[in-house]
């Protein structure tokens, strides 16, 4: 038994946890355990069924009664598997007959009905004790575990029953409803016994199938309970840890010897002698961390460097990966020396190109500066106080400039000069003149949001001639501005003379 | 099963397996049966009104019992509490309404086709002992972490170890000293003999020497 090969974490658990460990153990080796259990029980069951076809209760009863005999095989497999020595299927089957030799009669008779069966079986199978010695051993081991193995068996019975009934109910649920319609329980009870033989054998088979699933788990739980008790009593976990500790400390005695060797020969005189040289050497080597230093110590710098390097080369810091890929043969392997003149030429060429590149850089920077001069100036002048420039608010009506200084002095003359090549500009000049007049002389509250018709409507209360003129001009202006319909020359001249008349009338009074 | 929190603390969760959970469930079942019997008595004595009360309480017991206890009592129904179990999320956080509801509604699937067959098979086949409801809700049933009383160490004069020990080795030494009551004397001597030479302890005083080191690890005198 080598504890360092054990496949579970050794620690004392409470008894329920120990059983859980058994379930996990059975789960890990489920395939092997179930296959071997099936291999030894199923043929036996088939044989029994054929032998006792008329007594359907017997095969199930016999299988149930022989359970302790079958249970020795999963226990054997588990004990091997615990120490990383899982047997193969054929080997385990071959091992079964030898397992049966040990106290089989006792297991099948007076110990059969013991509720602590799963817990005492390992004691019997692994320790091979008999008589008073066995009694004593069982007492020792069950000292604290009087209840738990019993509970395991009671729970086991219930789980077996639950699974078996579950299988039966599942079968019942699979029967089509049409067939069930005329079933009644009284008729089921009165049918002759022989007609239902097959059903009883079927339910026996289901029981055997349930055992394939549950028995390995049950045995494993008992086994781990036993194991847990021994871990507790014999402190396997501590033994394992102590062995590891002893191993670790044993691996380093070389270091101890080395340390002793280093420390002892240095008598005081030796230290005094070496001190002088050390002072000289330390001045030059103090900063050189790569050279050998601290040679008088238990762990000198060389060893330290080496172990640091080893650790840094190990996986968490550095992982080595070998990758393979295709390469061309290395062309540089053929030696080639270029002639001297070529070297000279290349040198000059490279110098020229270098100077050109520098020049290019210079030119580009100058161009950039020139290009962004406004922008740069804006930044450069930010310190100076900004000049306040508030232009007089422009008077605009209908999107047209109507202030007096935006109009020419002689409105009609300029309109006439514009008329020949740009009638639109000419008419707009007249209209602006009108608006200016309305705004400044008549003092109408015009704003930029007004339309032509609104302006016209506001001029209702003005003197008749002005009103008339503005009506005419507005019609023509609208036609031209919105409808692109140019008025003829006579109409334009008429408008001009009307405007002059109005101006002269204004001037008279 | 170990969880590491963002603070770098390792939490050991010990998922609880089939046997202990069957027992806890049985306790809960009996308790509910008793409560239901009370409700039945109400039916007998109060007539139709009693029948209404009985049906309501039956409904609550069927659907609400587990959920209410799990959410309001730190994931422990009475049966679980007696057996020292607790329901939590598999990331270690306490269970809340949604988790508990999912977990207990899927109980209906787990108890198919009869007496929790699916649940039993799931528990046997799951590495963390989760039935379908647990898998759906992402919950675990674990052994409650109960504070343990540190056992007293043997009365010897403490003396530090001659060699540096790792944390696990210190644990082993402490365990060795704390379990002095359980271990037979000869077994203690056998164990101590394994490491006595490595720790420069006289073989004759191996056991007490280890006890002394254990006391010094704990900082006792």
XYZ file of C-alpha atoms in Angstrom:
730
model
C 0.000 0.000 0.000
C 1.596 3.240 -1.113
C -0.234 6.239 0.175
C 1.343 8.549 -2.362
C -0.527 6.750 -5.117
C -3.919 7.213 -3.552
C -6.438 8.714 -5.967
C -8.543 10.751 -3.565
C -7.787 13.720 -1.368
C -6.987 12.245 2.023
C -8.548 14.135 4.903
C -10.833 13.106 7.702
C -14.392 13.763 6.566
C -17.668 13.536 8.366
C -19.444 10.283 7.679
C -21.909 11.711 5.134
C -19.110 13.269 3.169
C -17.320 9.955 3.218
C -20.336 8.363 1.538
C -20.388 11.136 -1.054
C -16.789 10.303 -1.796
C -17.936 6.730 -2.378
C -20.504 7.919 -4.892
C -17.847 9.894 -6.731
C -15.492 6.940 -6.683
C -18.191 4.652 -8.076
C -18.992 7.292 -10.677
C -15.406 7.517 -11.851
C -15.225 3.758 -12.419
C -18.904 3.359 -13.273
C -18.363 1.546 -16.557
C -16.139 -1.166 -15.135
C -18.157 -1.623 -11.957
C -21.495 -1.908 -13.727
C -20.145 -4.138 -16.458
C -18.568 -6.579 -14.016
C -21.658 -6.613 -11.828
C -23.826 -7.290 -14.863
C -21.425 -9.970 -16.058
C -21.689 -11.971 -12.846
C -25.357 -11.434 -12.005
C -27.195 -11.465 -15.335
C -26.168 -14.985 -16.505
C -26.889 -16.290 -13.043
C -30.285 -14.644 -13.058
C -31.166 -16.070 -16.481
C -30.204 -19.527 -15.264
C -32.298 -19.145 -12.124
C -35.282 -17.895 -14.106
C -35.144 -20.888 -16.404
C -34.778 -23.275 -13.462
C -37.596 -21.801 -11.401
C -39.978 -20.707 -14.130
C -42.965 -21.802 -12.076
C -41.815 -20.069 -8.894
C -41.156 -16.484 -9.980
C -40.359 -15.242 -6.483
C -37.359 -17.492 -6.084
C -34.895 -15.995 -8.623
C -35.226 -12.491 -7.173
C -34.983 -13.828 -3.640
C -31.858 -15.842 -4.414
C -30.186 -12.911 -6.160
C -31.045 -10.720 -3.209
C -29.731 -13.292 -0.739
C -26.455 -13.738 -2.622
C -25.736 -10.000 -2.759
C -22.809 -10.180 -0.276
C -21.099 -12.688 -2.529
C -21.459 -10.445 -5.553
C -20.445 -7.368 -3.589
C -16.926 -8.676 -3.092
C -16.054 -8.005 -6.710
C -16.851 -4.252 -6.828
C -15.061 -3.887 -3.517
C -11.995 -5.573 -4.955
C -12.065 -3.325 -8.024
C -12.520 -0.199 -5.928
C -9.676 -1.051 -3.596
C -7.376 -1.510 -6.573
C -8.637 1.604 -8.292
C -8.052 3.690 -5.182
C -4.341 3.110 -5.536
C -4.272 3.866 -9.259
C -4.182 0.212 -10.212
C -7.569 -0.199 -11.871
C -7.905 -3.795 -13.084
C -9.196 -4.636 -16.518
C -12.573 -6.284 -17.037
C -11.299 -9.817 -17.629
C -8.837 -9.649 -14.744
C -11.524 -8.600 -12.324
C -13.858 -11.376 -13.440
C -11.034 -13.884 -13.001
C -10.295 -12.567 -9.521
C -13.864 -13.131 -8.337
C -13.701 -16.896 -7.541
C -10.682 -16.403 -5.274
C -12.502 -13.584 -3.478
C -15.379 -15.929 -2.703
C -13.259 -18.307 -0.661
C -12.991 -16.039 2.355
C -15.728 -16.643 4.966
C -18.460 -16.970 2.380
C -20.689 -19.085 4.576
C -20.687 -16.534 7.375
C -21.467 -13.736 4.958
C -24.420 -15.596 3.518
C -25.926 -16.853 6.739
C -25.660 -15.087 10.069
C -24.090 -11.919 8.755
C -26.478 -11.637 5.820
C -29.081 -9.599 7.623
C -26.621 -7.282 9.339
C -27.442 -3.707 8.469
C -23.756 -2.767 8.639
C -22.895 -5.196 5.881
C -21.252 -2.658 3.607
C -18.975 -1.434 6.382
C -17.882 -4.796 7.756
C -17.249 -6.369 4.379
C -14.018 -4.391 3.795
C -12.799 -5.364 7.268
C -13.340 -8.964 6.386
C -12.004 -8.814 2.848
C -8.899 -6.673 3.367
C -7.823 -7.675 6.834
C -8.850 -11.327 6.662
C -9.437 -11.553 10.393
C -11.614 -14.221 11.951
C -13.116 -15.033 15.321
C -12.291 -12.889 18.319
C -9.720 -10.776 16.470
C -12.303 -9.804 13.893
C -14.824 -9.050 16.590
C -12.328 -6.776 18.307
C -11.453 -5.019 15.055
C -15.081 -4.449 14.129
C -15.703 -3.000 17.567
C -12.770 -0.621 17.183
C -13.788 0.570 13.785
C -17.487 0.896 14.486
C -16.865 2.656 17.772
C -17.957 6.009 16.384
C -19.791 4.636 13.359
C -22.619 2.686 14.935
C -25.394 4.466 13.078
C -24.088 5.611 9.763
C -23.557 2.230 8.036
C -27.018 1.243 9.219
C -28.485 4.379 7.745
C -26.670 3.639 4.512
C -28.315 0.240 4.263
C -31.766 1.576 5.144
C -31.431 4.336 2.563
C -30.121 1.757 0.122
C -33.224 -0.374 0.518
C -35.430 2.629 -0.107
C -33.472 3.809 -3.115
C -33.525 0.303 -4.588
C -37.265 0.157 -4.101
C -37.772 3.626 -5.514
C -35.774 2.834 -8.629
C -37.482 -0.517 -9.089
C -40.973 0.935 -8.688
C -39.934 3.746 -10.964
C -39.026 1.293 -13.685
C -42.308 -0.582 -13.242
C -44.295 2.655 -13.359
C -42.368 3.738 -16.424
C -43.353 0.521 -18.155
C -46.951 1.056 -17.077
C -46.895 4.598 -18.444
C -45.672 3.295 -21.770
C -48.733 1.079 -22.219
C -51.157 2.784 -24.625
C -54.277 4.213 -22.976
C -56.605 2.180 -25.207
C -55.304 -1.029 -23.660
C -55.686 0.292 -20.143
C -59.319 1.291 -20.626
C -60.784 -2.091 -19.702
C -58.371 -2.861 -16.890
C -59.751 -3.170 -13.442
C -57.814 -4.159 -10.402
C -60.261 -6.822 -9.362
C -59.847 -8.610 -12.659
C -56.078 -8.367 -12.275
C -56.346 -10.113 -8.939
C -58.582 -12.879 -10.173
C -56.657 -13.879 -13.289
C -54.940 -17.167 -12.962
C -51.460 -17.074 -11.563
C -49.750 -18.733 -14.497
C -50.823 -16.069 -16.977
C -48.802 -13.435 -15.124
C -45.612 -15.419 -14.755
C -43.915 -13.430 -17.492
C -44.797 -10.208 -15.738
C -43.240 -11.358 -12.490
C -40.125 -12.449 -14.309
C -40.054 -9.082 -16.020
C -40.206 -7.270 -12.702
C -37.437 -9.570 -11.422
C -35.349 -8.534 -14.389
C -35.996 -4.888 -13.594
C -34.827 -5.493 -10.042
C -31.610 -7.057 -11.301
C -31.085 -4.115 -13.646
C -31.596 -1.661 -10.789
C -28.997 -3.547 -8.781
C -26.489 -3.017 -11.604
C -26.797 0.716 -11.059
C -27.153 0.857 -7.307
C -25.017 -1.933 -5.875
C -21.627 -0.528 -6.973
C -22.591 2.768 -5.380
C -23.672 1.028 -2.187
C -20.445 -0.959 -1.988
C -18.379 2.128 -2.744
C -20.129 4.094 -0.009
C -19.413 1.351 2.519
C -15.839 1.186 1.322
C -15.236 4.891 1.701
C -16.820 4.841 5.148
C -14.327 2.172 6.118
C -11.559 4.138 4.454
C -12.559 7.301 6.264
C -12.507 5.513 9.586
C -9.027 4.232 8.903
C -7.844 7.649 7.736
C -9.121 8.983 11.033
C -7.644 6.244 13.165
C -4.320 5.914 11.422
C -3.928 9.477 10.214
C -3.176 8.568 6.615
C -3.339 12.212 5.614
C -0.705 13.112 8.186
C 1.458 10.220 7.117
C 1.276 11.369 3.526
C 2.181 14.932 4.481
C 5.032 13.764 6.714
C 6.402 11.559 3.975
C 6.338 14.528 1.619
C 8.082 16.678 4.206
C 10.729 14.045 4.908
C 11.269 13.633 1.181
C 11.621 17.382 0.683
C 14.105 17.757 3.510
C 16.026 14.676 2.434
C 16.543 16.147 -1.008
C 18.430 19.095 0.377
C 21.108 17.557 2.689
C 23.747 18.392 0.065
C 22.982 22.001 0.696
C 23.419 21.537 4.432
C 26.771 19.828 3.997
C 27.842 22.573 1.647
C 26.780 25.187 4.151
C 28.691 23.489 6.932
C 31.766 23.221 4.744
C 31.505 26.881 3.880
C 31.135 28.052 7.439
C 33.633 25.947 9.358
C 36.991 26.471 7.615
C 36.749 30.214 7.954
C 38.575 30.786 11.186
C 39.066 34.389 12.274
C 42.475 34.686 10.641
C 41.150 33.503 7.349
C 38.447 36.110 7.483
C 40.982 38.798 8.382
C 43.212 37.880 5.487
C 40.510 37.934 2.974
C 39.033 41.189 4.231
C 41.741 43.319 2.598
C 41.261 41.844 -0.835
C 37.555 42.021 -0.416
C 37.616 45.763 0.171
C 39.526 46.291 -3.054
C 37.418 43.981 -5.104
C 34.124 45.180 -3.685
C 34.797 48.734 -4.863
C 35.093 47.638 -8.451
C 32.465 44.961 -8.425
C 29.821 46.507 -6.300
C 27.720 47.626 -9.201
C 28.401 44.641 -11.379
C 25.527 42.331 -10.548
C 26.512 39.785 -13.139
C 29.880 38.870 -11.691
C 30.193 36.405 -8.852
C 29.526 38.156 -5.544
C 28.752 37.295 -1.956
C 30.987 34.294 -2.202
C 31.324 33.795 1.519
C 27.651 33.191 2.054
C 25.570 30.072 2.241
C 23.953 30.946 -1.032
C 26.295 32.832 -3.306
C 25.212 35.018 -6.165
C 26.092 32.473 -8.821
C 23.806 29.870 -7.357
C 21.107 32.437 -6.832
C 21.400 33.653 -10.418
C 21.248 30.109 -11.631
C 18.146 29.220 -9.685
C 16.499 32.502 -10.688
C 17.242 31.689 -14.304
C 15.851 28.194 -13.856
C 12.660 29.493 -12.336
C 12.264 32.151 -15.003
C 12.756 29.535 -17.697
C 10.064 27.316 -16.232
C 6.495 27.356 -17.620
C 4.658 30.070 -15.710
C 7.179 32.636 -16.901
C 8.276 31.179 -20.175
C 6.723 28.532 -22.305
C 8.645 26.888 -25.071
C 6.811 25.856 -28.166
C 8.317 24.064 -31.134
C 6.803 25.182 -34.414
C 7.778 23.762 -37.765
C 7.484 25.530 -41.083
C 9.117 25.554 -44.529
C 11.924 27.947 -45.389
C 14.009 28.667 -48.464
C 17.648 27.814 -48.192
C 19.524 30.704 -46.681
C 20.910 32.747 -49.615
C 23.463 34.549 -47.450
C 25.413 31.344 -47.076
C 27.142 32.060 -50.421
C 29.898 34.550 -49.717
C 29.979 37.604 -51.950
C 32.210 40.642 -51.599
C 31.417 43.718 -53.630
C 34.258 45.662 -55.332
C 35.670 48.784 -53.681
C 34.417 51.321 -56.240
C 30.897 50.038 -55.842
C 31.114 50.539 -52.115
C 32.311 54.126 -52.637
C 29.524 54.805 -55.109
C 26.941 53.384 -52.787
C 28.243 55.517 -49.933
C 28.004 58.714 -51.980
C 24.593 57.760 -53.282
C 23.311 57.120 -49.803
C 24.690 60.478 -48.613
C 22.952 62.264 -51.509
C 19.658 60.553 -50.862
C 19.940 61.352 -47.195
C 20.535 65.046 -47.893
C 17.661 65.123 -50.351
C 15.363 63.619 -47.789
C 16.388 66.185 -45.178
C 15.800 68.945 -47.741
C 12.400 67.543 -48.535
C 11.544 67.572 -44.858
C 12.632 71.194 -44.604
C 10.600 72.256 -47.659
C 7.523 70.475 -46.437
C 7.744 72.151 -43.045
C 8.076 75.587 -44.659
C 5.094 74.919 -46.899
C 3.089 73.775 -43.932
C 3.947 76.899 -41.989
C 2.958 79.047 -44.947
C -0.265 77.183 -45.484
C -1.377 77.499 -41.910
C -0.122 81.032 -41.388
C -3.620 82.409 -40.641
C -4.188 79.793 -38.121
C -0.822 80.347 -36.514
C -1.404 84.089 -36.475
C -4.679 83.565 -34.713
C -2.797 81.801 -31.974
C 0.038 84.278 -31.944
C -2.299 87.296 -31.607
C -4.503 85.886 -28.992
C -2.752 87.847 -26.279
C -3.664 91.257 -27.820
C -7.005 92.669 -26.746
C -9.565 92.054 -29.387
C -10.893 95.144 -31.154
C -14.575 95.605 -30.640
C -16.260 95.924 -33.986
C -19.961 96.470 -33.926
C -21.355 97.258 -37.368
C -24.551 99.285 -37.411
C -27.489 97.012 -37.693
C -28.470 96.702 -41.285
C -32.017 97.513 -42.182
C -33.399 94.707 -44.178
C -36.922 94.167 -45.354
C -37.910 91.213 -47.500
C -34.274 90.228 -47.636
C -33.404 93.496 -49.351
C -31.148 96.207 -48.024
C -33.240 99.327 -47.638
C -31.089 101.731 -45.627
C -30.503 105.118 -47.254
C -26.745 104.727 -47.616
C -27.143 101.453 -49.531
C -29.123 103.286 -52.205
C -27.623 105.495 -54.912
C -28.283 109.248 -54.736
C -30.078 109.405 -58.023
C -32.261 106.374 -57.878
C -34.009 106.786 -61.217
C -30.823 107.432 -63.189
C -29.112 104.343 -61.849
C -32.267 102.299 -62.510
C -32.227 103.515 -66.101
C -28.582 102.529 -66.556
C -29.292 99.082 -65.102
C -32.446 98.533 -67.173
C -30.712 97.745 -70.459
C -28.791 94.657 -69.290
C -30.379 93.735 -65.922
C -34.053 94.731 -65.655
C -34.464 92.731 -62.484
C -31.775 94.744 -60.672
C -33.339 97.965 -61.958
C -36.796 97.108 -60.690
C -35.455 95.875 -57.385
C -33.666 99.220 -57.035
C -36.955 101.015 -57.464
C -38.671 98.706 -54.982
C -35.922 99.205 -52.443
C -36.332 102.921 -52.910
C -40.029 102.597 -52.151
C -39.379 100.494 -49.065
C -36.780 102.972 -47.865
C -39.302 105.721 -48.336
C -41.982 103.839 -46.443
C -39.588 103.063 -43.654
C -37.897 106.386 -43.185
C -40.289 109.041 -44.408
C -43.662 107.428 -43.707
C -42.239 105.590 -40.628
C -44.037 102.322 -41.210
C -42.926 99.617 -38.735
C -41.551 97.267 -41.355
C -39.583 94.261 -40.326
C -37.628 91.577 -42.160
C -40.430 89.086 -41.655
C -43.015 90.971 -43.733
C -44.081 89.883 -47.219
C -44.804 92.145 -50.154
C -48.572 91.876 -49.642
C -48.256 92.681 -45.958
C -46.225 95.778 -46.813
C -48.935 96.739 -49.280
C -51.637 96.212 -46.679
C -49.762 98.423 -44.220
C -49.645 101.231 -46.788
C -53.471 101.492 -46.923
C -53.562 104.668 -44.808
C -50.943 106.523 -46.823
C -51.717 109.373 -49.272
C -53.489 108.223 -52.410
C -50.689 108.701 -55.005
C -48.142 106.853 -52.896
C -50.590 104.075 -52.275
C -51.292 103.811 -55.976
C -47.641 103.793 -56.873
C -46.724 101.147 -54.360
C -49.587 98.984 -55.610
C -48.336 99.165 -59.197
C -44.701 98.636 -58.282
C -45.523 95.699 -56.024
C -47.494 93.971 -58.778
C -44.641 94.403 -61.246
C -42.025 93.395 -58.690
C -43.935 90.276 -57.750
C -44.380 89.306 -61.371
C -40.700 89.740 -62.009
C -39.324 88.317 -58.787
C -41.603 85.306 -58.394
C -43.009 84.809 -61.897
C -40.000 85.831 -64.060
C -42.346 88.044 -66.131
C -40.421 91.083 -67.267
C -42.407 94.287 -67.646
C -41.998 96.229 -70.878
C -39.960 99.373 -71.223
C -42.938 101.759 -71.309
C -44.214 100.472 -67.995
C -40.767 100.846 -66.486
C -40.448 104.414 -67.707
C -43.924 105.111 -66.327
C -42.863 103.785 -62.923
C -39.748 105.920 -62.988
C -41.662 109.113 -63.813
C -44.288 108.292 -61.140
C -41.533 107.942 -58.570
C -39.970 111.281 -59.644
C -43.373 112.965 -59.389
C -43.899 111.540 -55.916
C -40.490 112.728 -54.808
C -41.124 116.210 -56.171
C -44.532 116.328 -54.435
C -42.896 115.337 -51.192
C -40.274 118.033 -51.591
C -42.813 120.862 -52.285
C -44.566 121.202 -48.968
C -14.780 22.065 -4.768
C -12.978 25.354 -4.452
C -14.095 28.822 -5.429
C -11.791 31.802 -5.645
C -13.328 35.151 -4.775
C -12.148 38.353 -6.488
C -10.229 39.133 -3.317
C -8.177 36.003 -3.848
C -9.726 34.072 -0.990
C -10.305 30.392 -1.492
C -13.675 29.131 -0.365
C -14.125 25.431 0.039
C -17.664 24.289 -0.806
C -18.496 20.708 -0.031
C -21.467 19.594 -2.162
C -23.732 17.145 -0.366
C -24.523 13.834 -1.981
C -27.453 11.491 -2.248
C -27.675 9.754 1.179
C -27.716 12.844 3.353
C -30.111 14.618 1.022
C -32.504 11.688 0.983
C -32.529 11.789 4.753
C -33.087 15.558 4.824
C -35.925 15.171 2.349
C -37.472 12.408 4.447
C -37.455 14.694 7.478
C -39.099 17.465 5.466
C -41.646 15.002 4.130
C -42.601 13.811 7.605
C -42.870 17.376 8.837
C -45.126 18.304 5.963
C -47.233 15.219 6.512
C -47.707 16.210 10.138
C -48.707 19.741 9.160
C -51.079 18.361 6.582
C -52.633 16.153 9.230
C -53.380 19.291 11.226
C -55.003 20.805 8.169
C -57.030 17.619 7.748
C -58.204 17.954 11.323
C -59.409 21.466 10.500
C -61.399 19.968 7.660
C -63.030 17.479 10.005
C -64.022 20.062 12.590
C -64.794 23.138 10.506
C -66.722 21.615 7.625
C -66.541 23.394 4.285
C -64.548 26.304 5.625
C -62.086 23.794 7.013
C -61.875 22.131 3.623
C -60.930 25.464 2.094
C -58.291 26.017 4.738
C -56.995 22.514 4.233
C -56.698 22.916 0.467
C -54.946 26.249 0.790
C -52.492 24.915 3.327
C -51.929 21.800 1.219
C -51.104 24.011 -1.749
C -48.769 26.146 0.343
C -47.067 23.087 1.781
C -46.622 21.538 -1.632
C -45.262 24.573 -3.463
C -44.278 27.079 -0.830
C -42.676 25.065 1.935
C -39.285 24.570 0.334
C -39.143 27.957 -1.396
C -40.095 29.945 1.674
C -37.698 28.136 3.958
C -34.858 28.235 1.463
C -35.155 31.938 0.761
C -35.993 33.125 4.256
C -33.815 30.741 6.245
C -30.444 30.966 4.464
C -31.185 28.132 2.055
C -32.169 25.661 4.726
C -35.461 23.837 4.994
C -35.951 22.238 8.433
C -34.738 18.863 7.187
C -31.643 20.435 5.654
C -31.007 22.412 8.787
C -31.100 19.277 10.903
C -28.711 17.506 8.537
C -26.442 20.555 8.291
C -27.149 21.306 4.635
C -27.675 24.570 2.790
C -28.726 25.589 -0.715
C -26.609 28.216 -2.466
C -25.879 29.284 -6.018
C -22.996 27.435 -7.560
C -20.896 30.617 -7.469
C -21.240 30.679 -3.693
C -23.816 33.467 -3.415
C -26.929 32.969 -1.268
C -30.046 31.675 -2.988
C -32.886 34.077 -3.857
C -36.474 33.803 -5.018
C -35.830 33.010 -8.670
C -33.277 30.314 -7.965
C -35.356 28.659 -5.308
C -38.523 28.814 -7.425
C -36.878 27.240 -10.461
C -35.219 24.626 -8.314
C -38.434 23.618 -6.597
C -40.717 23.835 -9.621
C -38.482 21.391 -11.464
C -38.912 19.015 -8.536
C -41.927 17.825 -10.511
C -39.623 16.585 -13.256
C -37.161 15.091 -10.808
C -39.782 12.965 -9.122
C -40.813 11.302 -12.353
C -41.658 8.535 -13.015
C -41.984 7.561 -9.373
C -40.349 8.517 -6.077
C -37.671 10.811 -7.509
C -36.151 8.251 -9.878
C -34.794 10.907 -12.221
C -33.520 12.954 -9.304
C -31.707 9.963 -7.824
C -30.073 9.039 -11.116
C -29.071 12.671 -11.711
C -27.519 12.940 -8.276
C -25.575 9.739 -8.815
C -24.343 10.914 -12.185
C -23.421 14.505 -11.372
C -19.978 15.398 -10.097
C -21.383 18.184 -7.930
C -24.512 16.283 -6.873
C -27.046 18.417 -8.716
C -30.465 17.158 -9.697
C -32.243 18.608 -12.725
C -33.746 21.451 -10.684
C -30.311 22.359 -9.366
C -28.829 22.270 -12.837
C -31.564 24.531 -14.189
C -31.330 27.035 -11.336
C -27.541 26.816 -11.055
C -27.744 25.903 -7.393
C -25.798 23.573 -5.144
C -26.649 21.818 -1.926
C -23.619 21.988 0.325
C -22.647 21.094 3.827
C -23.027 24.155 5.971
C -19.748 25.596 7.168
C -20.109 25.518 10.902
C -17.529 27.097 13.159
C -15.345 24.452 14.693
C -13.822 24.479 18.116
C -10.064 24.282 17.871
C -8.884 21.318 19.889
C -6.398 21.900 22.644
C -2.809 20.929 22.033
C -0.784 18.718 24.353
C 0.894 20.569 27.171
C 4.568 20.690 26.280
C 7.013 23.570 26.060
C 6.938 25.073 22.598
C 10.081 25.139 20.518
C 10.373 26.289 16.925
C 11.198 23.951 14.102
C 14.831 23.594 13.071
C 13.832 23.795 9.429
C 11.500 26.038 7.471
C 8.105 24.458 6.867
C 5.577 25.198 4.142
C 1.993 25.969 5.030
C 0.762 22.469 4.236
C 3.456 20.935 6.364
C 2.576 23.213 9.248
C -1.045 22.104 8.808
C -0.012 18.485 8.979
C 1.953 19.067 12.167
C -0.969 20.906 13.756
C -3.305 18.116 12.718
C -0.941 15.625 14.238
C -0.968 17.441 17.552
C -4.705 18.084 17.550
C -5.602 14.483 16.826
C -3.507 13.085 19.659
C -6.649 11.772 21.356
C -7.804 9.741 18.354
C -4.444 8.316 17.383
C -3.161 5.257 19.200
C 0.158 5.886 20.938
C 2.135 3.492 18.784
C 0.755 4.997 15.618
C 1.784 8.466 16.800
C 5.301 7.241 17.399
C 5.362 5.611 13.989
C 4.260 8.829 12.301
C 6.684 10.965 14.270
C 9.542 8.631 13.363
C 9.022 9.502 9.695
C 10.104 13.108 10.055
C 11.997 13.193 13.337
C 15.436 12.771 11.700
C 14.691 15.370 9.051
C 13.723 17.919 11.707
C 16.738 17.095 13.908
C 14.661 15.705 16.776
C 15.906 12.951 19.013
C 14.021 9.737 18.106
C 13.239 9.172 21.761
C 11.336 12.467 22.066
C 9.979 12.447 18.547
C 6.291 12.751 19.466
C 6.684 15.449 22.116
C 9.156 17.254 19.864
C 6.529 17.469 17.144
C 3.957 18.663 19.664
C 6.393 21.391 20.690
C 6.781 22.518 17.080
C 2.998 22.511 16.645
C 2.619 24.763 19.686
C 5.200 27.154 18.350
C 3.366 27.279 15.013
C 0.258 28.417 16.839
C 2.300 30.914 18.830
C 1.602 29.193 22.144
C 4.205 28.873 24.821
